[in-house]
PDB file of C-alpha atoms and ligand atoms in Angstrom:
ATOM      1  CA  UNK A 462      21.791  10.756 -41.101  1.00  0.00           C
ATOM      2  CA  UNK A 463      25.300   9.906 -39.129  1.00  0.00           C
ATOM      3  CA  UNK A 464      24.995  11.367 -35.901  1.00  0.00           C
ATOM      4  CA  UNK A 465      28.357  12.894 -36.081  1.00  0.00           C
ATOM      5  CA  UNK A 466      28.021  15.966 -35.701  1.00  0.00           C
ATOM      6  CA  UNK A 467      29.397  18.928 -37.891  1.00  0.00           C
ATOM      7  CA  UNK A 468      29.983  22.605 -36.494  1.00  0.00           C
ATOM      8  CA  UNK A 469      31.415  25.104 -38.728  1.00  0.00           C
ATOM      9  CA  UNK A 470      33.363  27.296 -36.985  1.00  0.00           C
ATOM     10  CA  UNK A 471      34.906  31.089 -37.648  1.00  0.00           C
ATOM     11  CA  UNK A 472      38.600  31.543 -38.536  1.00  0.00           C
ATOM     12  CA  UNK A 473      40.204  34.725 -37.696  1.00  0.00           C
ATOM     13  CA  UNK A 474      39.384  36.770 -34.354  1.00  0.00           C
ATOM     14  CA  UNK A 475      35.972  34.973 -32.784  1.00  0.00           C
ATOM     15  CA  UNK A 476      38.375  31.777 -33.656  1.00  0.00           C
ATOM     16  CA  UNK A 477      40.428  31.787 -29.947  1.00  0.00           C
ATOM     17  CA  UNK A 478      37.295  32.492 -27.845  1.00  0.00           C
ATOM     18  CA  UNK A 479      35.103  29.968 -29.051  1.00  0.00           C
ATOM     19  CA  UNK A 480      37.643  27.134 -28.716  1.00  0.00           C
ATOM     20  CA  UNK A 481      37.763  28.138 -25.075  1.00  0.00           C
ATOM     21  CA  UNK A 482      34.539  28.519 -24.601  1.00  0.00           C
ATOM     22  CA  UNK A 483      33.984  24.197 -26.792  1.00  0.00           C
ATOM     23  CA  UNK A 484      36.624  23.692 -24.127  1.00  0.00           C
ATOM     24  CA  UNK A 485      35.513  24.984 -20.945  1.00  0.00           C
ATOM     25  CA  UNK A 486      32.165  23.056 -22.078  1.00  0.00           C
ATOM     26  CA  UNK A 487      33.800  19.985 -21.751  1.00  0.00           C
ATOM     27  CA  UNK A 488      34.588  19.404 -25.823  1.00  0.00           C
ATOM     28  CA  UNK A 489      37.837  17.664 -26.034  1.00  0.00           C
ATOM     29  CA  UNK A 490      39.606  20.136 -28.234  1.00  0.00           C
ATOM     30  CA  UNK A 491      42.628  18.255 -29.558  1.00  0.00           C
ATOM     31  CA  UNK A 492      46.154  20.720 -29.814  1.00  0.00           C
ATOM     32  CA  UNK A 493      45.667  20.786 -33.547  1.00  0.00           C
ATOM     33  CA  UNK A 494      42.922  22.998 -33.555  1.00  0.00           C
ATOM     34  CA  UNK A 495      44.744  26.051 -32.176  1.00  0.00           C
ATOM     35  CA  UNK A 496      47.547  26.364 -34.934  1.00  0.00           C
ATOM     36  CA  UNK A 497      46.756  23.942 -37.370  1.00  0.00           C
ATOM     37  CA  UNK A 498      46.083  24.972 -41.554  1.00  0.00           C
ATOM     38  CA  UNK A 499      43.699  21.428 -41.423  1.00  0.00           C
ATOM     39  CA  UNK A 500      39.913  22.556 -42.658  1.00  0.00           C
ATOM     40  CA  UNK A 501      38.823  19.492 -41.612  1.00  0.00           C
ATOM     41  CA  UNK A 502      39.102  18.274 -37.477  1.00  0.00           C
ATOM     42  CA  UNK A 503      37.841  15.340 -36.764  1.00  0.00           C
ATOM     43  CA  UNK A 504      37.264  14.918 -32.983  1.00  0.00           C
ATOM     44  CA  UNK A 505      36.460  11.527 -32.719  1.00  0.00           C
ATOM     45  CA  UNK A 506      35.997  11.351 -28.496  1.00  0.00           C
ATOM     46  CA  UNK A 507      33.357  13.970 -29.264  1.00  0.00           C
ATOM     47  CA  UNK A 508      31.801  12.569 -31.842  1.00  0.00           C
ATOM     48  CA  UNK A 509      31.899  15.922 -33.857  1.00  0.00           C
ATOM     49  CA  UNK A 510      33.810  17.230 -36.837  1.00  0.00           C
ATOM     50  CA  UNK A 511      34.462  21.461 -37.150  1.00  0.00           C
ATOM     51  CA  UNK A 512      35.097  22.569 -40.492  1.00  0.00           C
ATOM     52  CA  UNK A 513      37.094  25.964 -40.167  1.00  0.00           C
ATOM     53  CA  UNK A 514      35.150  28.978 -42.803  1.00  0.00           C
ATOM     54  CA  UNK A 515      35.345  32.216 -43.117  1.00  0.00           C
ATOM     55  CA  UNK A 516      33.690  34.083 -40.322  1.00  0.00           C
ATOM     56  CA  UNK A 517      31.326  35.602 -43.031  1.00  0.00           C
ATOM     57  CA  UNK A 518      30.412  32.069 -44.512  1.00  0.00           C
ATOM     58  CA  UNK A 519      29.754  30.086 -41.392  1.00  0.00           C
ATOM     59  CA  UNK A 520      25.773  30.752 -41.931  1.00  0.00           C
ATOM     60  CA  UNK A 521      26.704  29.945 -45.349  1.00  0.00           C
ATOM     61  CA  UNK A 522      27.298  26.952 -44.437  1.00  0.00           C
ATOM     62  CA  UNK A 523      24.787  25.362 -41.786  1.00  0.00           C
ATOM     63  CA  UNK A 524      21.416  26.795 -44.321  1.00  0.00           C
ATOM     64  CA  UNK A 525      22.978  24.463 -46.778  1.00  0.00           C
ATOM     65  CA  UNK A 526      22.816  21.206 -43.946  1.00  0.00           C
ATOM     66  CA  UNK A 527      27.026  20.356 -44.472  1.00  0.00           C
ATOM     67  CA  UNK A 528      27.059  21.911 -41.300  1.00  0.00           C
ATOM     68  CA  UNK A 529      25.055  20.790 -38.623  1.00  0.00           C
ATOM     69  CA  UNK A 530      26.207  23.768 -35.578  1.00  0.00           C
ATOM     70  CA  UNK A 531      28.033  26.927 -36.206  1.00  0.00           C
ATOM     71  CA  UNK A 532      29.543  29.712 -34.172  1.00  0.00           C
ATOM     72  CA  UNK A 533      28.718  32.923 -35.846  1.00  0.00           C
ATOM     73  CA  UNK A 534      28.396  36.112 -35.285  1.00  0.00           C
ATOM     74  CA  UNK A 535      25.749  38.407 -35.136  1.00  0.00           C
ATOM     75  CA  UNK A 536      26.899  41.080 -37.949  1.00  0.00           C
ATOM     76  CA  UNK A 537      27.295  38.010 -40.394  1.00  0.00           C
ATOM     77  CA  UNK A 538      23.520  37.194 -39.080  1.00  0.00           C
ATOM     78  CA  UNK A 539      22.298  40.602 -39.892  1.00  0.00           C
ATOM     79  CA  UNK A 540      24.294  40.974 -43.438  1.00  0.00           C
ATOM     80  CA  UNK A 541      23.172  37.103 -44.686  1.00  0.00           C
ATOM     81  CA  UNK A 542      20.084  36.758 -43.425  1.00  0.00           C
ATOM     82  CA  UNK A 543      20.558  33.013 -43.907  1.00  0.00           C
ATOM     83  CA  UNK A 544      17.495  30.003 -43.234  1.00  0.00           C
ATOM     84  CA  UNK A 545      18.999  29.100 -39.583  1.00  0.00           C
ATOM     85  CA  UNK A 546      17.440  28.863 -36.398  1.00  0.00           C
ATOM     86  CA  UNK A 547      20.058  31.216 -33.488  1.00  0.00           C
ATOM     87  CA  UNK A 548      19.949  29.691 -30.412  1.00  0.00           C
ATOM     88  CA  UNK A 549      22.276  30.973 -28.141  1.00  0.00           C
ATOM     89  CA  UNK A 550      24.301  33.687 -27.775  1.00  0.00           C
ATOM     90  CA  UNK A 551      27.583  32.811 -26.696  1.00  0.00           C
ATOM     91  CA  UNK A 552      28.361  36.633 -25.471  1.00  0.00           C
ATOM     92  CA  UNK A 553      31.743  36.001 -26.662  1.00  0.00           C
ATOM     93  CA  UNK A 554      33.751  38.510 -28.919  1.00  0.00           C
ATOM     94  CA  UNK A 555      31.751  41.230 -27.994  1.00  0.00           C
ATOM     95  CA  UNK A 556      31.730  44.591 -30.450  1.00  0.00           C
ATOM     96  CA  UNK A 557      29.287  46.952 -32.507  1.00  0.00           C
ATOM     97  CA  UNK A 558      28.849  47.759 -35.645  1.00  0.00           C
ATOM     98  CA  UNK A 559      29.450  51.987 -35.688  1.00  0.00           C
ATOM     99  CA  UNK A 560      29.576  54.291 -39.197  1.00  0.00           C
ATOM    100  CA  UNK A 561      32.821  56.753 -38.644  1.00  0.00           C
ATOM    101  CA  UNK A 562      34.662  58.637 -40.688  1.00  0.00           C
ATOM    102  CA  UNK A 563      37.077  61.530 -40.959  1.00  0.00           C
ATOM    103  CA  UNK A 564      36.313  64.326 -38.315  1.00  0.00           C
ATOM    104  CA  UNK A 565      33.496  66.683 -40.145  1.00  0.00           C
ATOM    105  CA  UNK A 566      32.571  63.859 -42.671  1.00  0.00           C
ATOM    106  CA  UNK A 567      29.342  64.778 -40.739  1.00  0.00           C
ATOM    107  CA  UNK A 568      28.126  67.417 -42.783  1.00  0.00           C
ATOM    108  CA  UNK A 569      26.174  65.202 -45.130  1.00  0.00           C
ATOM    109  CA  UNK A 570      27.096  66.116 -48.887  1.00  0.00           C
ATOM    110  CA  UNK A 571      24.307  64.510 -52.175  1.00  0.00           C
ATOM    111  CA  UNK A 572      24.459  60.791 -51.988  1.00  0.00           C
ATOM    112  CA  UNK A 573      27.766  60.803 -50.113  1.00  0.00           C
ATOM    113  CA  UNK A 574      29.926  57.061 -50.277  1.00  0.00           C
ATOM    114  CA  UNK A 575      29.705  55.034 -47.565  1.00  0.00           C
ATOM    115  CA  UNK A 576      32.243  51.830 -47.534  1.00  0.00           C
ATOM    116  CA  UNK A 577      31.568  48.548 -45.497  1.00  0.00           C
ATOM    117  CA  UNK A 578      32.049  44.725 -45.834  1.00  0.00           C
ATOM    118  CA  UNK A 579      28.514  44.384 -44.599  1.00  0.00           C
ATOM    119  CA  UNK A 580      26.487  46.441 -48.137  1.00  0.00           C
ATOM    120  CA  UNK A 581      23.255  44.604 -46.734  1.00  0.00           C
ATOM    121  CA  UNK A 582      23.427  45.833 -43.262  1.00  0.00           C
ATOM    122  CA  UNK A 583      24.205  49.703 -44.364  1.00  0.00           C
ATOM    123  CA  UNK A 584      21.699  50.063 -46.917  1.00  0.00           C
ATOM    124  CA  UNK A 585      19.240  49.174 -44.782  1.00  0.00           C
ATOM    125  CA  UNK A 586      20.107  51.412 -41.889  1.00  0.00           C
ATOM    126  CA  UNK A 587      20.716  53.809 -44.452  1.00  0.00           C
ATOM    127  CA  UNK A 588      17.104  53.562 -45.483  1.00  0.00           C
ATOM    128  CA  UNK A 589      15.618  53.395 -42.752  1.00  0.00           C
ATOM    129  CA  UNK A 590      17.624  56.944 -41.660  1.00  0.00           C
ATOM    130  CA  UNK A 591      15.924  58.108 -44.656  1.00  0.00           C
ATOM    131  CA  UNK A 592      19.510  59.285 -45.752  1.00  0.00           C
ATOM    132  CA  UNK A 593      20.228  58.271 -49.876  1.00  0.00           C
ATOM    133  CA  UNK A 594      24.068  56.577 -49.423  1.00  0.00           C
ATOM    134  CA  UNK A 595      26.358  54.827 -52.224  1.00  0.00           C
ATOM    135  CA  UNK A 596      27.364  51.932 -50.336  1.00  0.00           C
ATOM    136  CA  UNK A 597      30.613  50.690 -52.013  1.00  0.00           C
ATOM    137  CA  UNK A 598      31.727  47.522 -51.236  1.00  0.00           C
ATOM    138  CA  UNK A 599      35.093  46.602 -49.756  1.00  0.00           C
ATOM    139  CA  UNK A 600      36.057  42.408 -47.966  1.00  0.00           C
ATOM    140  CA  UNK A 601      38.559  44.434 -45.070  1.00  0.00           C
ATOM    141  CA  UNK A 602      40.204  47.042 -44.054  1.00  0.00           C
ATOM    142  CA  UNK A 603      37.662  49.754 -44.133  1.00  0.00           C
ATOM    143  CA  UNK A 604      38.968  52.380 -42.295  1.00  0.00           C
ATOM    144  CA  UNK A 605      41.185  52.889 -45.509  1.00  0.00           C
ATOM    145  CA  UNK A 606      38.354  54.034 -48.179  1.00  0.00           C
ATOM    146  CA  UNK A 607      37.765  57.128 -46.523  1.00  0.00           C
ATOM    147  CA  UNK A 608      41.072  58.058 -45.909  1.00  0.00           C
ATOM    148  CA  UNK A 609      41.587  57.875 -49.830  1.00  0.00           C
ATOM    149  CA  UNK A 610      39.130  59.278 -50.909  1.00  0.00           C
ATOM    150  CA  UNK A 611      37.562  55.915 -51.965  1.00  0.00           C
ATOM    151  CA  UNK A 612      34.704  57.024 -49.671  1.00  0.00           C
ATOM    152  CA  UNK A 613      32.522  59.509 -46.965  1.00  0.00           C
ATOM    153  CA  UNK A 614      31.675  57.131 -44.767  1.00  0.00           C
ATOM    154  CA  UNK A 615      31.815  53.425 -43.241  1.00  0.00           C
ATOM    155  CA  UNK A 616      30.027  51.132 -42.051  1.00  0.00           C
ATOM    156  CA  UNK A 617      32.308  48.636 -39.313  1.00  0.00           C
ATOM    157  CA  UNK A 618      32.548  46.606 -36.764  1.00  0.00           C
ATOM    158  CA  UNK A 619      34.366  48.405 -34.009  1.00  0.00           C
ATOM    159  CA  UNK A 620      35.884  46.598 -30.586  1.00  0.00           C
ATOM    160  CA  UNK A 621      38.062  48.852 -29.155  1.00  0.00           C
ATOM    161  CA  UNK A 622      37.994  51.629 -30.780  1.00  0.00           C
ATOM    162  CA  UNK A 623      42.172  51.020 -31.485  1.00  0.00           C
ATOM    163  CA  UNK A 624      41.957  51.078 -35.471  1.00  0.00           C
ATOM    164  CA  UNK A 625      39.718  53.883 -35.995  1.00  0.00           C
ATOM    165  CA  UNK A 626      41.746  55.893 -33.467  1.00  0.00           C
ATOM    166  CA  UNK A 627      44.785  55.360 -35.184  1.00  0.00           C
ATOM    167  CA  UNK A 628      43.463  56.395 -38.333  1.00  0.00           C
ATOM    168  CA  UNK A 629      42.306  58.805 -36.899  1.00  0.00           C
ATOM    169  CA  UNK A 630      38.352  58.465 -37.573  1.00  0.00           C
ATOM    170  CA  UNK A 631      35.969  59.290 -35.523  1.00  0.00           C
ATOM    171  CA  UNK A 632      32.822  57.737 -34.513  1.00  0.00           C
ATOM    172  CA  UNK A 633      29.544  58.775 -35.649  1.00  0.00           C
ATOM    173  CA  UNK A 634      26.548  56.226 -34.837  1.00  0.00           C
ATOM    174  CA  UNK A 635      26.387  53.241 -33.407  1.00  0.00           C
ATOM    175  CA  UNK A 636      24.115  51.222 -35.176  1.00  0.00           C
ATOM    176  CA  UNK A 637      23.872  47.480 -33.204  1.00  0.00           C
ATOM    177  CA  UNK A 638      25.840  45.508 -30.268  1.00  0.00           C
ATOM    178  CA  UNK A 639      26.913  42.210 -31.601  1.00  0.00           C
ATOM    179  CA  UNK A 640      28.140  38.983 -29.962  1.00  0.00           C
ATOM    180  CA  UNK A 641      29.141  35.834 -31.718  1.00  0.00           C
ATOM    181  CA  UNK A 642      25.479  33.267 -31.891  1.00  0.00           C
ATOM    182  CA  UNK A 643      24.904  29.290 -32.023  1.00  0.00           C
ATOM    183  CA  UNK A 644      24.010  28.896 -35.187  1.00  0.00           C
ATOM    184  CA  UNK A 645      21.471  25.510 -35.915  1.00  0.00           C
ATOM    185  CA  UNK A 646      20.408  24.168 -39.344  1.00  0.00           C
ATOM    186  CA  UNK A 647      16.452  23.520 -39.152  1.00  0.00           C
ATOM    187  CA  UNK A 648      16.674  20.219 -40.754  1.00  0.00           C
ATOM    188  CA  UNK A 649      19.989  19.284 -38.420  1.00  0.00           C
ATOM    189  CA  UNK A 650      17.812  20.650 -35.200  1.00  0.00           C
ATOM    190  CA  UNK A 651      14.523  18.060 -35.751  1.00  0.00           C
ATOM    191  CA  UNK A 652      17.449  15.015 -37.143  1.00  0.00           C
ATOM    192  CA  UNK A 653      19.681  15.675 -34.225  1.00  0.00           C
ATOM    193  CA  UNK A 654      17.976  17.157 -31.824  1.00  0.00           C
ATOM    194  CA  UNK A 655      19.104  15.053 -28.882  1.00  0.00           C
ATOM    195  CA  UNK A 656      22.556  16.067 -29.721  1.00  0.00           C
ATOM    196  CA  UNK A 657      22.562  19.548 -30.170  1.00  0.00           C
ATOM    197  CA  UNK A 658      19.928  20.543 -26.759  1.00  0.00           C
ATOM    198  CA  UNK A 659      22.813  18.568 -25.008  1.00  0.00           C
ATOM    199  CA  UNK A 660      25.239  21.111 -26.581  1.00  0.00           C
ATOM    200  CA  UNK A 661      22.602  24.014 -25.738  1.00  0.00           C
ATOM    201  CA  UNK A 662      23.329  22.792 -22.866  1.00  0.00           C
ATOM    202  CA  UNK A 663      26.548  22.855 -21.657  1.00  0.00           C
ATOM    203  CA  UNK A 664      27.605  25.920 -23.514  1.00  0.00           C
ATOM    204  CA  UNK A 665      24.457  27.622 -21.845  1.00  0.00           C
ATOM    205  CA  UNK A 666      25.893  26.522 -18.770  1.00  0.00           C
ATOM    206  CA  UNK A 667      29.377  28.335 -19.517  1.00  0.00           C
ATOM    207  CA  UNK A 668      28.058  31.073 -20.960  1.00  0.00           C
ATOM    208  CA  UNK A 669      25.736  31.484 -18.076  1.00  0.00           C
ATOM    209  CA  UNK A 670      28.572  31.324 -15.565  1.00  0.00           C
ATOM    210  CA  UNK A 671      30.699  33.543 -17.071  1.00  0.00           C
ATOM    211  CA  UNK A 672      28.599  36.340 -17.007  1.00  0.00           C
ATOM    212  CA  UNK A 673      30.079  39.192 -14.560  1.00  0.00           C
TER     213      UNK A 673
HETATM  214  C1  PRP B2162      37.932  44.548 -37.338  1.00  0.00           C
HETATM  215  C2  PRP B2162      37.041  45.561 -37.970  1.00  0.00           C
HETATM  216  C3  PRP B2162      37.641  47.385 -37.061  1.00  0.00           C
HETATM  217  C4  PRP B2162      38.854  46.429 -36.761  1.00  0.00           C
HETATM  218  C5  PRP B2162      38.280  46.927 -34.831  1.00  0.00           C
HETATM  219  O1  PRP B2162      39.104  44.202 -38.823  1.00  0.00           O
HETATM  220  O2  PRP B2162      36.674  45.765 -39.370  1.00  0.00           O
HETATM  221  O3  PRP B2162      38.848  47.467 -38.524  1.00  0.00           O
HETATM  222  O4  PRP B2162      38.351  44.843 -36.848  1.00  0.00           O
HETATM  223  O5  PRP B2162      38.606  46.828 -34.131  1.00  0.00           O
HETATM  224  P1  PRP B2162      39.475  47.706 -33.192  1.00  0.00           P
HETATM  225  O6  PRP B2162      38.151  48.029 -32.787  1.00  0.00           O
HETATM  226  O7  PRP B2162      39.636  46.872 -32.007  1.00  0.00           O
HETATM  227  O8  PRP B2162      40.774  47.945 -33.588  1.00  0.00           O
HETATM  228  P2  PRP B2162      40.121  43.174 -38.927  1.00  0.00           P
HETATM  229  O9  PRP B2162      40.857  43.125 -38.486  1.00  0.00           O
HETATM  230  O10 PRP B2162      38.650  41.809 -38.467  1.00  0.00           O
HETATM  231  O11 PRP B2162      40.199  42.625 -40.310  1.00  0.00           O
HETATM  232  P3  PRP B2162      39.643  43.067 -42.020  1.00  0.00           P
HETATM  233  O12 PRP B2162      40.331  44.933 -41.753  1.00  0.00           O
HETATM  234  O13 PRP B2162      40.375  42.601 -43.020  1.00  0.00           O
HETATM  235  O14 PRP B2162      37.760  43.387 -41.977  1.00  0.00           O
END
């Protein structure tokens, strides 16, 4: 097995914070990393290769071993239930998952419709609450669903709360706090343990420093 460490990075809102954290931990990421459209970036100085994936797909790349490690939101970990190790809470991109809807939607009807990017998580949550709902899977702009009558409620990420506010929606229940995690392929963890341990140590030191 090659000793190059491949890391799957989530494109989008977690990306910037993850790159900043890696740089603080001493990984020499080139400037092209920040605004390039390249999906694979080699960093030979660090003996690393980065692959840039959709956030929800990062655990998949890591489970199949095409990436040794990855940065994944706890939300995707809960939704995807992939066979990977979660080795470090990076404490970045903090947000939470919540149930929301239009004011008054808490008056529960029969078999209400719930829109979400997280159908597995939402199904499990409502089962635990003992409420029967119909889950409608959407891929983004979830807040639109109750506004146009596609769903009664939504299960989605709340970060600043701005999207809910600006669309006249209210939060009904908090489900779970979310941060990004460093995840590892179990086989890679055996084969490249020295490299991975070193990465975990460096990142853990920065996470500890950043603690307020
Ligand atoms: C996320 C999430 C909410 C929004 C919450 O969407 O799904 O829509 O951010 O952030 P806020 O509380 O700061 O307003 P994202 O922008 O990732 O895009 P998406 O709607 O396409 O999923």
